[in-house]
Coordinates of C-alpha atoms in Angstrom, one line a residue:
M44 CA 16.8 -53.7 -31.4
K45 CA 16.8 -51.0 -33.8
K46 CA 14.9 -50.3 -37.1
Y47 CA 17.3 -50.8 -40.2
R48 CA 17.3 -48.0 -42.5
F49 CA 19.4 -48.7 -45.7
G50 CA 21.5 -46.1 -47.1
L51 CA 24.7 -45.0 -48.7
I52 CA 26.7 -44.9 -45.4
T53 CA 26.0 -48.5 -44.2
L54 CA 26.5 -49.8 -47.5
M55 CA 30.2 -48.1 -47.8
S56 CA 30.7 -49.2 -44.1
V57 CA 30.5 -52.9 -45.1
F58 CA 32.1 -52.5 -48.1
V59 CA 35.2 -51.0 -46.2
L60 CA 35.0 -53.7 -43.7
G61 CA 34.9 -56.3 -46.1
A62 CA 37.8 -55.1 -47.9
C63 CA 39.7 -55.4 -44.7
G64 CA 38.7 -58.8 -44.0
Q65 CA 40.6 -60.1 -46.8
G66 CA 43.8 -59.7 -44.9
N67 CA 45.7 -60.9 -42.1
D68 CA 47.1 -57.9 -40.5
K69 CA 45.6 -57.9 -36.9
D70 CA 46.4 -54.5 -36.1
S71 CA 46.2 -52.3 -38.9
T72 CA 42.5 -52.9 -40.0
A73 CA 41.5 -51.4 -36.6
T74 CA 42.9 -47.8 -37.6
Q75 CA 43.1 -47.4 -41.2
G76 CA 40.7 -45.0 -42.4
S77 CA 38.8 -44.7 -39.3
E78 CA 37.5 -41.7 -37.3
A79 CA 39.4 -40.9 -34.0
A80 CA 38.0 -43.1 -31.2
N81 CA 35.7 -41.6 -28.7
D82 CA 36.6 -41.7 -25.0
V83 CA 33.7 -42.3 -23.3
E84 CA 35.7 -42.4 -19.9
S85 CA 36.1 -38.8 -20.0
M86 CA 32.7 -38.0 -20.6
P87 CA 30.6 -36.8 -17.5
L88 CA 28.5 -38.9 -15.5
E89 CA 26.1 -35.9 -14.1
V90 CA 24.3 -33.4 -15.8
K91 CA 25.5 -29.6 -15.5
N92 CA 23.0 -27.3 -14.2
D93 CA 22.9 -25.5 -11.0
G94 CA 19.7 -24.2 -11.0
D95 CA 16.9 -24.7 -8.7
P96 CA 14.0 -27.2 -10.0
I97 CA 10.8 -25.7 -10.4
K98 CA 7.6 -27.2 -9.2
G99 CA 4.4 -28.5 -11.4
E100 CA 6.6 -30.1 -14.5
T101 CA 6.3 -33.1 -16.7
L102 CA 9.8 -34.6 -17.7
D103 CA 9.7 -36.5 -20.9
V104 CA 11.8 -39.5 -21.4
A105 CA 12.2 -41.4 -24.5
V106 CA 13.6 -45.0 -24.8
A107 CA 15.1 -45.4 -28.4
M108 CA 13.8 -49.0 -29.4
D109 CA 12.1 -50.7 -32.3
T110 CA 9.9 -53.0 -30.7
Q111 CA 7.3 -52.8 -28.0
F112 CA 8.0 -53.3 -24.4
Q113 CA 6.7 -56.6 -22.8
G114 CA 5.4 -54.9 -19.8
L115 CA 6.5 -57.5 -17.3
F116 CA 7.0 -54.8 -14.2
Q117 CA 8.2 -56.6 -11.6
W118 CA 11.8 -57.5 -11.2
E119 CA 10.8 -61.4 -10.4
F120 CA 9.4 -61.4 -14.1
Y121 CA 11.2 -59.0 -16.2
Q122 CA 13.2 -60.4 -18.9
D123 CA 14.8 -57.7 -21.0
T124 CA 16.5 -54.1 -20.6
Y125 CA 13.7 -52.2 -22.0
D126 CA 11.2 -53.4 -19.2
R127 CA 14.1 -52.7 -16.5
Q128 CA 14.3 -49.0 -18.0
F129 CA 10.7 -48.6 -17.8
M130 CA 10.8 -49.9 -14.1
S131 CA 13.3 -47.4 -13.1
P132 CA 11.4 -44.6 -11.4
S133 CA 9.0 -46.8 -9.9
H134 CA 10.6 -49.9 -8.7
E135 CA 14.1 -49.7 -6.6
Y136 CA 16.3 -52.9 -5.4
L137 CA 16.6 -53.5 -1.9
F138 CA 20.4 -52.6 -1.9
L139 CA 22.7 -50.0 -2.7
N140 CA 26.2 -50.4 -3.9
D141 CA 29.6 -48.7 -4.0
D142 CA 31.8 -48.0 -7.3
D143 CA 32.9 -51.9 -7.0
F144 CA 29.2 -53.1 -7.3
K145 CA 29.6 -54.2 -3.7
I146 CA 26.6 -54.0 -1.6
V147 CA 26.6 -51.0 1.1
D148 CA 24.1 -49.9 3.8
G149 CA 21.6 -47.2 3.4
G150 CA 19.2 -48.1 0.8
P151 CA 15.9 -49.7 1.4
A152 CA 17.5 -52.8 3.1
D153 CA 20.9 -53.6 4.8
L154 CA 22.5 -56.8 4.1
A155 CA 24.7 -58.7 6.8
L156 CA 26.7 -61.8 5.4
D157 CA 27.8 -64.4 7.8
Q158 CA 30.4 -66.5 6.4
E159 CA 30.9 -68.8 9.5
N160 CA 27.3 -69.7 9.5
N161 CA 26.3 -69.4 5.9
T162 CA 23.7 -66.9 6.5
A163 CA 22.6 -63.6 4.9
T164 CA 20.5 -61.1 7.3
I165 CA 18.1 -58.8 5.3
T166 CA 17.1 -55.8 7.4
L167 CA 14.3 -53.3 5.9
R168 CA 14.3 -49.8 6.8
D169 CA 11.5 -48.9 9.3
D170 CA 10.0 -46.4 7.1
L171 CA 9.7 -48.7 3.7
K172 CA 6.2 -48.9 2.1
W173 CA 4.8 -50.0 -1.1
S174 CA 3.3 -47.3 -3.0
D175 CA -0.2 -47.9 -1.8
G176 CA 1.1 -47.3 1.7
K177 CA 1.2 -50.9 3.2
E178 CA 4.3 -51.6 4.7
V179 CA 7.2 -53.6 3.3
T180 CA 7.6 -56.7 5.5
A181 CA 9.7 -59.8 5.8
D182 CA 6.7 -61.8 4.2
D183 CA 7.4 -59.8 1.3
V184 CA 10.9 -60.5 0.8
I185 CA 10.4 -64.2 1.6
F186 CA 7.4 -64.1 -1.0
A187 CA 9.6 -63.4 -3.7
Y188 CA 11.8 -66.3 -2.9
E189 CA 8.4 -68.4 -2.9
V190 CA 7.5 -67.1 -6.2
I191 CA 10.2 -67.7 -8.0
G192 CA 11.3 -71.1 -6.2
H193 CA 7.7 -72.4 -7.0
P194 CA 7.2 -75.3 -9.3
D195 CA 4.7 -73.3 -11.4
Y196 CA 6.9 -70.2 -11.8
T197 CA 7.1 -69.0 -15.4
G198 CA 9.9 -66.8 -15.1
I199 CA 13.7 -67.0 -15.6
R200 CA 15.1 -66.3 -12.6
Y201 CA 15.4 -69.6 -10.6
D202 CA 18.8 -70.8 -11.0
N203 CA 22.1 -71.5 -8.7
D204 CA 21.3 -68.7 -6.4
F205 CA 18.2 -70.1 -5.6
T206 CA 19.2 -73.7 -5.3
N207 CA 22.0 -72.4 -3.2
V208 CA 19.3 -71.8 -0.5
V209 CA 18.6 -74.5 2.1
G210 CA 15.1 -76.1 1.5
M211 CA 14.8 -74.3 -1.8
E212 CA 14.9 -77.6 -3.8
E213 CA 12.7 -79.6 -1.8
Y214 CA 10.3 -76.6 -2.1
H215 CA 10.8 -76.3 -5.9
E216 CA 10.2 -80.2 -6.2
G217 CA 6.8 -79.8 -4.2
K218 CA 8.2 -82.0 -1.5
A219 CA 7.8 -79.1 1.2
E220 CA 5.5 -76.1 1.5
T221 CA 8.0 -73.9 2.6
I222 CA 11.4 -72.9 2.2
A223 CA 13.5 -74.3 5.1
G224 CA 16.2 -72.1 5.1
I225 CA 14.4 -68.6 5.1
T226 CA 13.1 -67.2 8.4
A227 CA 11.2 -64.1 9.6
V228 CA 13.0 -63.0 12.3
S229 CA 10.7 -59.9 12.8
D230 CA 8.5 -57.9 10.6
K231 CA 11.3 -56.2 9.0
V232 CA 14.3 -58.7 9.4
V233 CA 15.0 -61.9 7.2
Q234 CA 17.6 -64.5 7.9
I235 CA 18.4 -67.0 4.9
E236 CA 20.6 -70.1 5.4
Y237 CA 22.8 -71.0 2.3
K238 CA 24.3 -74.3 1.5
E239 CA 27.6 -72.4 0.8
V240 CA 28.2 -68.4 1.3
H241 CA 30.4 -66.7 -1.3
P242 CA 31.8 -63.2 -2.4
G243 CA 29.6 -62.8 -5.2
M244 CA 26.9 -62.6 -2.5
M245 CA 28.0 -59.2 -1.4
Q246 CA 27.7 -57.9 -5.0
A247 CA 24.5 -56.0 -6.0
G248 CA 22.7 -58.5 -8.1
G249 CA 24.5 -61.4 -6.8
G250 CA 23.6 -64.5 -4.6
V251 CA 21.0 -62.8 -2.6
W252 CA 18.0 -61.7 -4.5
M253 CA 17.6 -58.0 -4.8
S254 CA 14.1 -57.3 -4.6
A255 CA 10.8 -57.9 -2.1
L256 CA 7.4 -58.5 -3.8
A257 CA 4.0 -57.2 -2.5
K258 CA 2.4 -60.4 -1.2
H259 CA -0.9 -58.7 -0.7
A260 CA -1.3 -57.4 -4.3
F261 CA -1.0 -61.1 -5.6
E262 CA -3.6 -62.4 -3.0
G263 CA -5.7 -65.1 -4.8
I264 CA -3.5 -65.2 -7.8
E265 CA -2.0 -68.4 -8.7
V266 CA 1.6 -68.4 -9.5
K267 CA 1.3 -69.8 -12.9
D268 CA -0.6 -66.8 -13.6
M269 CA 1.4 -64.1 -12.0
E270 CA 3.1 -63.1 -15.1
S271 CA -0.1 -62.1 -17.0
S272 CA -1.8 -60.5 -14.0
D273 CA -2.6 -57.1 -13.2
P274 CA 0.0 -56.4 -10.6
V275 CA 2.7 -57.1 -13.0
R276 CA 1.3 -55.5 -16.2
K277 CA -1.2 -53.1 -15.2
D278 CA -1.2 -51.9 -11.6
P279 CA 2.3 -52.8 -10.8
I280 CA 3.4 -51.3 -7.2
G281 CA 6.9 -51.0 -6.0
F282 CA 8.6 -48.7 -3.5
G283 CA 10.4 -46.5 -6.0
P284 CA 10.0 -42.3 -6.1
Y285 CA 7.4 -42.6 -8.9
V286 CA 4.3 -44.8 -9.2
M287 CA 3.2 -46.2 -12.7
S288 CA -0.2 -44.3 -13.1
N289 CA -1.3 -45.0 -16.8
I290 CA 0.3 -47.7 -19.1
V291 CA -0.5 -47.8 -22.7
P292 CA 0.9 -51.4 -23.6
G293 CA 4.0 -51.5 -25.7
E294 CA 4.0 -48.0 -25.7
T295 CA 4.1 -45.4 -23.2
V296 CA 4.1 -45.3 -19.4
E297 CA 3.4 -42.4 -17.0
Y298 CA 4.2 -41.8 -13.4
V299 CA 3.1 -39.7 -10.7
P300 CA 5.3 -39.3 -7.5
N301 CA 4.9 -41.9 -4.8
E302 CA 3.6 -40.0 -1.6
H303 CA 4.6 -43.2 0.5
Y304 CA 8.5 -43.0 -0.8
Y305 CA 11.0 -43.2 2.1
G306 CA 13.7 -41.0 0.2
D307 CA 13.5 -37.2 -1.4
T308 CA 9.9 -35.6 -2.3
P309 CA 10.2 -35.6 -6.3
S310 CA 10.0 -32.2 -7.7
L311 CA 8.3 -33.2 -10.8
D312 CA 4.5 -33.6 -11.2
K313 CA 4.8 -36.3 -13.8
I314 CA 7.2 -38.3 -15.8
V315 CA 6.2 -39.9 -19.2
F316 CA 8.5 -42.8 -20.7
R317 CA 7.8 -43.4 -24.4
G318 CA 9.1 -46.0 -26.8
V319 CA 10.5 -43.9 -29.9
P320 CA 12.0 -45.7 -33.3
T321 CA 15.6 -45.2 -33.4
A322 CA 15.0 -44.1 -37.1
S323 CA 13.3 -40.8 -35.8
I324 CA 15.2 -40.2 -32.3
N325 CA 17.5 -37.8 -34.0
E326 CA 14.9 -35.7 -35.3
A327 CA 13.1 -35.8 -32.0
L328 CA 16.0 -34.5 -30.2
N329 CA 16.6 -31.7 -32.8
A330 CA 13.1 -30.8 -32.2
K331 CA 13.7 -30.9 -28.6
Q332 CA 10.8 -33.3 -27.7
Y333 CA 12.5 -35.3 -25.0
D334 CA 14.4 -34.3 -22.2
L335 CA 16.7 -37.3 -22.2
V336 CA 16.9 -40.3 -24.1
L337 CA 17.8 -44.1 -22.7
S338 CA 19.1 -46.7 -25.0
M339 CA 20.4 -44.0 -27.6
P340 CA 22.2 -45.7 -30.5
T341 CA 25.7 -45.3 -30.5
D342 CA 26.3 -46.2 -34.4
T343 CA 24.9 -42.8 -34.8
Y344 CA 26.7 -40.9 -32.2
D345 CA 28.6 -38.7 -34.6
S346 CA 25.1 -37.1 -36.2
Y347 CA 23.8 -36.3 -32.7
K348 CA 26.7 -35.5 -30.3
D349 CA 26.4 -31.6 -31.1
T350 CA 22.7 -31.3 -30.8
A351 CA 21.9 -27.9 -29.3
G352 CA 20.4 -28.1 -26.1
Y353 CA 21.6 -31.2 -24.8
Q354 CA 24.6 -32.7 -22.7
M355 CA 26.0 -36.2 -23.6
L356 CA 26.9 -38.4 -20.7
G357 CA 28.7 -41.5 -21.0
R358 CA 29.8 -44.4 -19.4
L359 CA 31.2 -48.2 -19.8
Q360 CA 28.6 -50.6 -19.9
Q361 CA 28.2 -53.9 -17.7
S362 CA 27.6 -55.7 -21.0
Y363 CA 29.1 -57.1 -24.0
T364 CA 28.0 -58.7 -27.3
Y365 CA 28.7 -61.9 -28.4
L366 CA 28.5 -64.8 -30.7
G367 CA 26.6 -67.7 -29.4
F368 CA 26.7 -71.3 -30.7
K369 CA 23.5 -73.4 -30.0
M370 CA 24.6 -76.9 -28.7
G371 CA 21.4 -78.4 -27.1
T372 CA 18.1 -77.4 -25.4
W373 CA 16.9 -76.4 -22.2
D374 CA 15.4 -79.5 -19.9
A375 CA 12.7 -77.2 -17.9
E376 CA 11.5 -80.4 -16.1
N377 CA 15.2 -80.7 -14.3
N378 CA 15.8 -76.8 -14.7
H379 CA 19.3 -77.9 -16.5
V380 CA 21.0 -77.7 -19.5
A381 CA 20.7 -80.5 -22.1
Y382 CA 24.0 -80.6 -23.9
D383 CA 24.3 -82.5 -27.0
S384 CA 27.9 -83.3 -28.0
E385 CA 26.8 -84.6 -31.5
S386 CA 25.3 -81.1 -32.5
K387 CA 26.5 -79.0 -35.4
M388 CA 28.1 -76.4 -33.5
A389 CA 29.8 -78.8 -30.8
N390 CA 32.9 -79.1 -32.8
K391 CA 35.4 -76.7 -31.1
A392 CA 37.5 -76.1 -34.2
L393 CA 34.6 -74.8 -35.9
R394 CA 33.5 -72.2 -33.4
Q395 CA 37.1 -71.1 -32.9
A396 CA 37.4 -70.3 -36.7
M397 CA 34.4 -68.4 -36.9
G398 CA 35.8 -66.1 -34.2
Y399 CA 39.2 -65.8 -36.1
A400 CA 37.3 -64.8 -39.3
V401 CA 36.1 -61.3 -38.0
D402 CA 37.8 -58.0 -37.1
N403 CA 35.8 -56.6 -34.3
D404 CA 38.3 -53.8 -33.8
A405 CA 37.3 -52.5 -37.4
I406 CA 33.7 -53.0 -36.5
G407 CA 33.9 -51.0 -33.1
E408 CA 35.7 -48.2 -35.1
R409 CA 33.7 -47.8 -38.2
F410 CA 30.2 -48.9 -37.1
Y411 CA 30.3 -47.4 -33.5
H412 CA 32.7 -44.5 -33.8
G413 CA 34.9 -46.1 -31.3
L414 CA 32.3 -46.3 -28.4
R415 CA 32.6 -49.9 -28.8
T416 CA 35.8 -52.2 -28.8
N417 CA 37.1 -55.4 -29.3
A418 CA 35.9 -57.9 -26.4
T419 CA 38.4 -60.0 -25.3
T420 CA 36.5 -62.1 -22.3
M421 CA 33.1 -62.4 -21.1
I422 CA 34.0 -60.3 -18.0
P423 CA 33.9 -56.7 -19.2
P424 CA 36.7 -54.5 -17.9
V425 CA 34.1 -52.3 -15.8
F426 CA 34.7 -55.0 -13.2
G427 CA 38.2 -53.9 -12.8
S428 CA 41.0 -56.3 -11.9
L429 CA 38.2 -59.5 -12.3
H430 CA 38.6 -58.8 -15.9
N431 CA 41.4 -60.8 -17.3
D432 CA 43.6 -58.2 -19.4
T433 CA 46.4 -60.9 -20.6
I434 CA 43.6 -62.6 -22.9
K435 CA 43.5 -61.0 -26.2
G436 CA 40.6 -62.5 -27.4
Y437 CA 39.5 -63.4 -31.2
T438 CA 41.1 -61.1 -33.7
L439 CA 41.0 -61.3 -37.3
D440 CA 43.3 -64.0 -38.7
L441 CA 42.0 -65.9 -41.9
D442 CA 45.0 -68.4 -41.9
K443 CA 44.3 -69.5 -38.7
A444 CA 40.7 -70.0 -39.2
N445 CA 41.3 -71.8 -42.4
Q446 CA 43.8 -74.2 -40.7
L447 CA 41.5 -74.9 -37.8
L448 CA 39.1 -75.8 -40.3
D449 CA 41.4 -78.0 -42.4
E450 CA 42.6 -79.9 -39.3
A451 CA 39.3 -80.5 -38.0
G452 CA 38.4 -82.4 -41.3
Y453 CA 35.9 -79.5 -42.6
I454 CA 36.9 -79.9 -46.3
D455 CA 35.0 -79.1 -49.5
T456 CA 34.4 -82.5 -51.1
T457 CA 32.0 -81.5 -53.7
G458 CA 33.9 -78.2 -55.3
D459 CA 30.7 -76.0 -54.7
G460 CA 33.4 -73.5 -52.8
F461 CA 31.7 -74.4 -49.4
R462 CA 33.1 -76.7 -46.8
D463 CA 31.4 -79.6 -45.7
D464 CA 31.3 -81.1 -42.3
P465 CA 33.9 -84.0 -41.2
D466 CA 31.6 -86.8 -42.3
G467 CA 31.3 -85.3 -45.8
N468 CA 27.8 -84.1 -45.5
K469 CA 26.6 -80.5 -46.7
L470 CA 27.5 -78.0 -44.0
T471 CA 25.0 -75.0 -43.8
I472 CA 25.0 -73.0 -40.6
N473 CA 21.8 -70.9 -39.6
F474 CA 22.9 -67.6 -38.4
A475 CA 20.3 -65.3 -36.4
S476 CA 21.0 -61.5 -35.6
M477 CA 18.5 -58.8 -34.4
S478 CA 17.2 -56.2 -36.7
G479 CA 17.2 -52.4 -36.0
G480 CA 19.3 -49.4 -36.6
E481 CA 21.4 -48.1 -39.3
T482 CA 24.1 -50.9 -38.7
A483 CA 22.1 -54.4 -38.0
Q484 CA 21.9 -55.3 -41.7
P485 CA 25.3 -54.5 -43.2
L486 CA 26.9 -55.6 -39.9
A487 CA 25.5 -59.0 -39.9
D488 CA 26.2 -59.2 -43.6
Y489 CA 29.8 -58.4 -43.1
Y490 CA 29.8 -61.5 -40.6
V491 CA 28.2 -63.7 -43.1
Q492 CA 30.8 -62.6 -45.8
Q493 CA 33.7 -63.0 -43.6
W494 CA 32.3 -66.4 -43.1
K495 CA 32.3 -67.3 -46.5
E496 CA 36.0 -66.3 -46.8
I497 CA 36.9 -69.3 -44.7
G498 CA 34.6 -71.5 -46.9
L499 CA 31.3 -71.8 -44.5
D500 CA 28.0 -71.6 -46.0
V501 CA 26.1 -69.3 -43.5
Q502 CA 22.4 -68.4 -44.2
Y503 CA 20.1 -66.4 -42.0
S504 CA 17.7 -67.9 -39.9
T505 CA 14.2 -67.0 -41.4
G506 CA 15.8 -65.7 -44.2
R507 CA 16.0 -62.4 -42.7
L508 CA 17.3 -60.5 -39.5
I509 CA 14.7 -60.8 -36.5
D510 CA 12.6 -58.5 -34.5
F511 CA 14.2 -58.2 -30.7
Q512 CA 11.0 -59.8 -28.9
A513 CA 10.9 -62.6 -31.4
F514 CA 14.7 -63.1 -31.4
Y515 CA 15.0 -63.9 -27.7
D516 CA 11.7 -65.9 -27.8
K517 CA 13.5 -68.2 -30.3
L518 CA 16.6 -68.3 -28.3
K519 CA 14.5 -69.3 -25.2
N520 CA 12.8 -71.9 -27.0
D521 CA 15.7 -73.6 -28.8
D522 CA 14.4 -72.9 -32.3
P523 CA 16.2 -75.6 -34.1
D524 CA 16.3 -73.2 -37.3
I525 CA 19.2 -71.3 -35.1
D526 CA 22.9 -72.5 -35.0
V527 CA 24.6 -69.5 -34.5
Y528 CA 23.5 -66.4 -33.1
M529 CA 24.7 -62.6 -32.3
G530 CA 23.4 -61.7 -28.7
A531 CA 24.2 -59.1 -26.2
W532 CA 24.3 -59.3 -22.2
N533 CA 23.9 -56.9 -19.4
T534 CA 25.8 -58.8 -16.9
G535 CA 24.2 -56.8 -13.9
S536 CA 26.5 -55.7 -10.9
D537 CA 27.4 -59.3 -9.9
P538 CA 30.6 -60.4 -12.4
S539 CA 30.1 -63.8 -11.6
P540 CA 29.5 -65.7 -15.0
T541 CA 27.2 -68.3 -13.3
G542 CA 24.0 -66.8 -13.9
L543 CA 24.4 -66.6 -17.3
W544 CA 26.7 -69.7 -18.3
G545 CA 25.9 -72.2 -15.5
P546 CA 24.1 -75.7 -16.1
N547 CA 21.1 -74.4 -14.3
S548 CA 20.8 -71.1 -15.9
A549 CA 18.1 -70.7 -18.3
F550 CA 19.9 -67.7 -19.7
N551 CA 22.6 -70.2 -21.0
Y552 CA 21.1 -69.9 -24.3
T553 CA 24.2 -72.1 -26.0
R554 CA 23.2 -74.8 -23.7
Y555 CA 26.5 -75.4 -23.3
E556 CA 27.8 -77.7 -20.6
S557 CA 30.9 -79.5 -19.3
D558 CA 32.4 -80.9 -15.8
K559 CA 34.9 -78.5 -16.2
N560 CA 33.0 -75.4 -16.7
T561 CA 30.9 -76.1 -13.7
E562 CA 33.8 -76.7 -11.6
L563 CA 35.6 -73.7 -12.6
L564 CA 32.3 -71.5 -12.2
A565 CA 31.9 -73.5 -8.7
A566 CA 35.3 -72.2 -8.1
I567 CA 34.4 -68.7 -8.7
D568 CA 31.3 -68.8 -6.2
S569 CA 33.2 -70.8 -3.7
N570 CA 33.9 -69.9 -0.1
A571 CA 37.5 -69.9 -0.9
S572 CA 37.0 -66.9 -3.1
F573 CA 36.6 -64.8 0.2
D574 CA 40.5 -64.3 -0.5
D575 CA 41.0 -61.7 -3.0
A576 CA 43.8 -63.6 -4.5
K577 CA 41.9 -67.0 -4.8
R578 CA 38.5 -65.0 -6.6
K579 CA 41.0 -63.5 -9.0
E580 CA 42.8 -66.8 -9.8
A581 CA 39.1 -68.1 -10.0
F582 CA 38.1 -65.6 -12.4
D583 CA 41.2 -65.7 -14.6
A584 CA 40.9 -69.6 -15.0
W585 CA 37.5 -69.3 -16.3
Q586 CA 38.1 -66.8 -18.6
E587 CA 40.9 -68.6 -20.1
Y588 CA 38.8 -71.7 -20.5
A589 CA 35.9 -69.8 -22.0
F590 CA 38.3 -68.2 -24.5
E591 CA 39.7 -71.8 -25.4
E592 CA 36.3 -73.7 -25.8
A593 CA 34.6 -70.9 -27.3
F594 CA 31.1 -71.8 -26.4
A595 CA 30.5 -67.9 -26.7
I596 CA 32.9 -65.8 -28.2
P597 CA 32.8 -62.0 -27.1
T598 CA 32.6 -59.5 -29.7
L599 CA 32.4 -56.2 -28.3
F600 CA 32.7 -54.4 -25.1
R601 CA 30.0 -51.8 -24.9
S602 CA 29.8 -48.1 -24.0
E603 CA 26.5 -46.0 -23.7
I604 CA 25.6 -42.3 -24.4
L605 CA 22.7 -40.6 -22.6
P606 CA 21.5 -37.1 -24.3
I607 CA 20.2 -35.0 -21.6
S608 CA 18.4 -31.8 -21.8
D609 CA 20.3 -28.6 -20.7
R610 CA 17.0 -27.9 -18.4
V611 CA 17.2 -31.0 -16.4
T612 CA 19.1 -30.9 -13.0
N613 CA 20.2 -33.4 -10.3
F614 CA 20.8 -36.2 -12.3
S615 CA 23.5 -38.6 -12.1
W616 CA 24.3 -41.7 -14.2
A617 CA 27.0 -43.1 -12.0
Y618 CA 26.5 -46.6 -11.0
D619 CA 27.5 -46.1 -7.3
V620 CA 25.0 -43.1 -6.4
D621 CA 23.5 -43.2 -2.9
H622 CA 19.8 -42.8 -3.9
N623 CA 17.3 -43.5 -6.7
P624 CA 18.6 -40.6 -9.2
W625 CA 14.9 -40.6 -10.3
A626 CA 13.8 -39.3 -7.0
R627 CA 15.7 -36.2 -7.3
I628 CA 15.8 -35.4 -10.9
G629 CA 14.2 -32.1 -11.8
V630 CA 13.9 -29.2 -14.2
T631 CA 14.9 -25.7 -14.2
D632 CA 12.9 -24.3 -17.0
S633 CA 9.4 -24.8 -18.2
S634 CA 10.4 -25.3 -22.0
R635 CA 13.2 -27.4 -23.6

């Protein structure tokens, strides 16, 4: 994600980490010689500026990134965090959520769940309009389902949440022209019948689709052509406080106030979002070129945390970094994972050993100034009690890693210093990781070095680190040159892991599947989980299974920092704000 710059500090970081990796002390390496950890939970979520916003100003926003944004500006088609950030001033979700990420009333729409009848009712607010002035109607809500469920849909959203809708599978297979379980009760009310209603459906981004899609904007456009169409890439409309008024593909987006917005009238005349290379973002801050920075690198936090004229907001992320092991392909025809039990990485002991070979506590301290910590499960702690804190995760233990490999038959039969596979064949593992930032290369080098310590010959896929967009394109298309990869998930506000690790999830890039995994995921998303104790039990059981099977190994829980200018007012970075924060944001001075 971040542009790689090689320098003395990064060289020393990987050298020190490498030295730590020689031992088996699971605790000392995380603190020896490291800087004091930063406590992101003590950092503010709101900018401190009591001044009144002035009219006629422009807000300049940087998105720290070392790739061009894709520009898929509709919720049904976007694929990565950059496009999601660029949509934030102009596109809103249907629902608001509280601090537990549960859906609450008062947003563009309200949601009522009927457990007894397996239905969800979506009621749009009367004054909700698209940015072109047309009413947002029940037909627009239904249209989003019709597009995602269509046989020719090219996006990645069709998964278990949609197959749970009555009649959706028949529609998706072309056996029905409409979705039997979705009904327009009135112009502003939609009722959806599900095969089963579960508690995750009350989570923002859970089992009920979070958006509507302007049907009139796509008139005459075939579903197969929508992803490349003007309403997605050039002239997208939403119902947020701003409208995308000028898009320079891959570089900048300008926004002007949406005169039809249902909420507060924005005080700014314009907002400009611009992609800025991470190598130059500190210089841009010092020159006061931007009012705030999204996706600010945490690996260089100490170099910008005291920048004059800026406040630092901080929060825990709904995300984690992980090692993924490729074990199959995606069967697009059947919308299903095709797991290969004979694949190179299908041996559980091999995966576990690679997890025990690295020291993620030390990585969090030395590479990220304590703003990232060793990840223990794939349910981040931001989700409170649903995170299983009894699981300690994979921590540095080279003896255990070597023992696992020895017992599984990974032995060096040729004397070249590297282990061969259990059949005596040469074992070379291809590792993919993203380029970018000052730590990307030394961090990847550290992982490769540690795997060499346990006798594994690990080589970089393509011979080098891979650009963000190309990296995920290779994962999505199951590039055979990738055996192991370092990825990151933003889980969204629904803690259920089904959308990421289920057998019908295109996001399940490991392509792992088992009857037990499917069973445990189903328990999380079952009607029985309306009982809080049962839900906790189901989440705990899946996390224990995922730890044992190690189809993906979480490596780091993440925090994020948002530098924001002292002149900015009325901005909150909390997850549970009762409005779109871009609607109220303003500035109190004409210059930074």
